[in-house]
XYZ file of C-alpha atoms in Angstrom:
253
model
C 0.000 0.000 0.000
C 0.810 3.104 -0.595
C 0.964 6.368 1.690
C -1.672 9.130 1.229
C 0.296 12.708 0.615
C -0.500 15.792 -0.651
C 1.739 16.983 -3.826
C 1.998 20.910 -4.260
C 4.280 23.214 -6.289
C 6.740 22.158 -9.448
C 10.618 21.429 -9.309
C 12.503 19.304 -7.243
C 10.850 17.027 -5.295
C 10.699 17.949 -1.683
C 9.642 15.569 0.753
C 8.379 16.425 4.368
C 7.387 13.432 6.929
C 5.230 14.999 10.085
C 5.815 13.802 13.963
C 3.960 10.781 16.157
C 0.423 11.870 16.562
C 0.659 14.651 13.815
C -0.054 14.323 10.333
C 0.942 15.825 6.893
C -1.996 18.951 7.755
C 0.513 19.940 10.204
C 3.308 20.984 7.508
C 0.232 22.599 4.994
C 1.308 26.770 5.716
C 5.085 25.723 5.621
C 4.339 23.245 2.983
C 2.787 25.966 0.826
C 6.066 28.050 0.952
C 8.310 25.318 -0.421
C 5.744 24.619 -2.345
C 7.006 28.055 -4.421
C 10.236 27.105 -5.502
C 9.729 23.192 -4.977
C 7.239 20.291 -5.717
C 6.543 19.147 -2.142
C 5.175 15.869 -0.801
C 3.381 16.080 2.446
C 3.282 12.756 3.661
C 0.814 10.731 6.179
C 3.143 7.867 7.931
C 1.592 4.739 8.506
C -1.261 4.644 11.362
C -1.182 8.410 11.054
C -3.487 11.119 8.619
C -5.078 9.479 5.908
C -2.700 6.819 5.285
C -3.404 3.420 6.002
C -3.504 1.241 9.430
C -1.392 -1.707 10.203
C -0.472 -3.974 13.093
C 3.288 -3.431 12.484
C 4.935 -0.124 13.604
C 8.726 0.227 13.786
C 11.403 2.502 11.658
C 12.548 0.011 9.630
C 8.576 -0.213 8.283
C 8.213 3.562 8.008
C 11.425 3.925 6.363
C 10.172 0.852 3.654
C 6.812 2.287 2.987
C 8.865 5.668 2.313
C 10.960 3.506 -0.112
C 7.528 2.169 -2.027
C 6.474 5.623 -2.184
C 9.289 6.954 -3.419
C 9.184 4.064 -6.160
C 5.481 4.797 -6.862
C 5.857 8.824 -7.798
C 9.116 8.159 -9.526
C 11.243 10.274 -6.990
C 14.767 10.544 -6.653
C 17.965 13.099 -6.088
C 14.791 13.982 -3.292
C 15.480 16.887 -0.669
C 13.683 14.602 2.813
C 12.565 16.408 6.216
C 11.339 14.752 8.837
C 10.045 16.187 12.501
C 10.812 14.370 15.474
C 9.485 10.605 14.734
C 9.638 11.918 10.903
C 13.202 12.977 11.436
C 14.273 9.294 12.836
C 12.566 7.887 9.887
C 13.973 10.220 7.544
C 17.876 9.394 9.020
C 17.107 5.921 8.314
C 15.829 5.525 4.984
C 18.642 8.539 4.177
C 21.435 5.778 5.311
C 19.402 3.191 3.232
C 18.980 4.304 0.389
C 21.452 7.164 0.012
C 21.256 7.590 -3.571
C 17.670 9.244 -3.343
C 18.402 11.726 -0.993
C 20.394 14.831 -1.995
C 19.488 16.555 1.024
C 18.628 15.440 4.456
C 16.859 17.783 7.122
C 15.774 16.770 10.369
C 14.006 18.833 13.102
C 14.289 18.753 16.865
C 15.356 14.900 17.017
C 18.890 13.255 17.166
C 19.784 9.603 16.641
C 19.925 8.543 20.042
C 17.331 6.718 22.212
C 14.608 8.393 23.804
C 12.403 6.703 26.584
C 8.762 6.532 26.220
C 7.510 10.078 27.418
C 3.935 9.509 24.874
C 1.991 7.379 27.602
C -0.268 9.886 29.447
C -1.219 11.617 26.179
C -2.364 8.223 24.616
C -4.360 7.047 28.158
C -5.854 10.984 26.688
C -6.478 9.852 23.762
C -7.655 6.474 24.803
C -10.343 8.051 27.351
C -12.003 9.972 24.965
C -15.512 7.929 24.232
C -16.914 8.886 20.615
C -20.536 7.212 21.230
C -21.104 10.301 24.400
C -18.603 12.498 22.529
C -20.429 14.936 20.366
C -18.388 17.979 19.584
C -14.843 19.205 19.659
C -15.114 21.522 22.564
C -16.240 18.058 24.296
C -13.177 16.455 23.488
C -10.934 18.998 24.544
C -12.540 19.350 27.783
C -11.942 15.181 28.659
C -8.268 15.581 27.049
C -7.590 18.380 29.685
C -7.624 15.922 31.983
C -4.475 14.156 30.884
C -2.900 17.004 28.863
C -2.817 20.594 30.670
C -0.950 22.283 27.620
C -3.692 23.940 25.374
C -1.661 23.798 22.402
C -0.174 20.576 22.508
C -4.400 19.206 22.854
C -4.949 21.534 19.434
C -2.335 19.810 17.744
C -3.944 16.587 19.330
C -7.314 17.205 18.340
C -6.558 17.815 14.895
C -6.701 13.964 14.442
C -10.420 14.145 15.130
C -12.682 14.034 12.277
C -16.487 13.829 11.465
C -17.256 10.254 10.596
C -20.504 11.389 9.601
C -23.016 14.223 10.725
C -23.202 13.964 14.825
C -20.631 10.943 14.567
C -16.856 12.292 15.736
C -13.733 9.429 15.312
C -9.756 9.451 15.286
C -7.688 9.339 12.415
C -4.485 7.769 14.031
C -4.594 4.513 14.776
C -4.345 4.164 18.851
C -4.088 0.687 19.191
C -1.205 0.157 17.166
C 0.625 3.343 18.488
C -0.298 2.674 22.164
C 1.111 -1.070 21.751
C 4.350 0.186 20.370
C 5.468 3.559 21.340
C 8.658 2.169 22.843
C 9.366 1.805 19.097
C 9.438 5.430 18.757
C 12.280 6.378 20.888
C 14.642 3.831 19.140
C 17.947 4.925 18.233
C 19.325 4.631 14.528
C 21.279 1.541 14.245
C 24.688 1.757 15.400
C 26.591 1.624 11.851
C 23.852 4.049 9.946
C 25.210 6.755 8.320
C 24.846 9.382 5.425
C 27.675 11.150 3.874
C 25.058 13.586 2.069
C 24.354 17.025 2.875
C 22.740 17.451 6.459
C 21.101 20.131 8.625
C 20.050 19.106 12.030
C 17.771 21.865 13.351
C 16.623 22.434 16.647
C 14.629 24.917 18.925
C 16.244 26.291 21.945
C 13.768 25.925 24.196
C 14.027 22.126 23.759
C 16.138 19.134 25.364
C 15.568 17.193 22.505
C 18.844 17.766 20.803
C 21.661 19.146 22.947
C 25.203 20.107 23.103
C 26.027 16.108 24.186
C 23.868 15.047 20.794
C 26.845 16.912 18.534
C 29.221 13.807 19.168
C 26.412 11.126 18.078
C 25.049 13.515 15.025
C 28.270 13.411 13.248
C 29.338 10.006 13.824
C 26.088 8.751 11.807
C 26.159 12.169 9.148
C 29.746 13.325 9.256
C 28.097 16.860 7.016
C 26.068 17.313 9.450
C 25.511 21.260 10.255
C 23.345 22.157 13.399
C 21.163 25.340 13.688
C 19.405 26.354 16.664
C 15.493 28.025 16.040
C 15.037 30.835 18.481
C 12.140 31.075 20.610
C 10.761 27.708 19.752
C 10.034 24.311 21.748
C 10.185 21.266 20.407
C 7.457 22.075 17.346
C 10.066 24.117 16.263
C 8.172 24.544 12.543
C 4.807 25.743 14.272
C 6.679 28.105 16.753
C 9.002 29.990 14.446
C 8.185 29.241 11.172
C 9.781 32.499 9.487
C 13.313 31.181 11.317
C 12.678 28.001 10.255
C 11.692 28.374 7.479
C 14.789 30.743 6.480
C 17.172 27.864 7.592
C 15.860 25.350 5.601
C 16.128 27.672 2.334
C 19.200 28.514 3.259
C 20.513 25.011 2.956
C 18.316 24.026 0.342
C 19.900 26.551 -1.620
């Protein structure tokens, strides 16, 4: 199967892969920028968007179906981004399969292992009950229960959609998520690497990539350039898009 996207613009293909829980929507005002000098692909990963749900979830299967899609539009000498989850995907299939990336950007993740830091916002997720359930507003209000960060339940929330009229459901699939989020943390394998172009960007308001993550970065891209977003978190992209945006041009071009 193949994963759902949303092409916009002409040139040289531009592919952008969104976080866990997010989906290619996310990247649509950014998306629409690149979109200018760039034909961009904004992707749905597996169990995420509009792109189909399976039992399997692990990099090595997000960085395949990435591979079949790549295959299917005919893509190659492809600038890749990826966003936390997206950006761990995007190292790997980069160190796979080299020869269709000819630029590699990844936001506010580094190779390295993360522990699982997803579980109370999926018990959210889990607890909301779309048979009482009957508006947004609704939702929200249950959500606040596990999430306190208003934001962070918007971008949450965005996964809701109307099923039909009265009838709210969820987009991502939970099960398959909340069975294996420890796969998300993974590290890239120990002998991955990418000698292609490389910008590691990340916001400085996050611990997601830090000053110990510069040793780990370059022994998997040795290119590898870090930039630091200012006044941004860990959705970087959403926080300071002019910055961020800017960067990404900037070593684009």
């Amino acid at each position: 199967m193949i994963l759902h996207s949303n092409i916009i613009g002409k040139g040289k293909p531009f592919v952008i892969l969104h976080g866990f829980l997010g989906m290619s929507d996310n990247w649509k005002t950014l998306g629409n920028q690149f979109a200018e000098h760039f034909e961009v692909h904004l992707v749905d990963q597996r169990n995420h968007g509009r792109s189909f749900h399976d039992d399997n979830f692990y990099y090595e299967a997000l960085a395949e179906d990435l591979k079949h899609y790549f295959e299917a539009h005919n893509l190659k000498d492809t600038i890749v981004l990826g966003h936390s989850m997206g950006g761990k995907t995007a190292m790997l299939f980069a160190t796979q399969f080299p020869d269709l990336v000819s630029k590699l950007i990844v936001a506010d993740i580094s190779p390295r292992f993360y522990p699982i830091h997803h579980d109370t916002i999926l018990k959210g997720l889990k607890s909301l009950d779309f048979d009482t359930l009957k508006s947004r507003g609704q939702a929200d209000k249950q959500l606040a229960n596990y999430v306190s960060d208003f934001g962070t339940r918007q971008f949450l929330l965005k996964n809701l959609y109307w099923i039909e009229k009265g009838k709210l459901g969820i987009r991502i699939n939970l099960k398959a998520l909340t069975e294996n989020v420890s796969e998300v943390g993974e590290a890239l394998p120990i002998h991955a690497k990418f000698d292609g172009d490389t910008l590691f960007l990340r916001g400085d308001k996050s611990e997601y990539i830090g000053n110990q993550d510069e040793k780990i970065i370059k022994s998997h891209f040795p290119k590898a350039k870090i930039t630091t977003i200012s006044n941004a978190g860990h959705w970087l992209h959403a926080e300071n898009p002019e910055d961020f945006y800017n960067a990404v041009t900037n070593f684009v071009n």
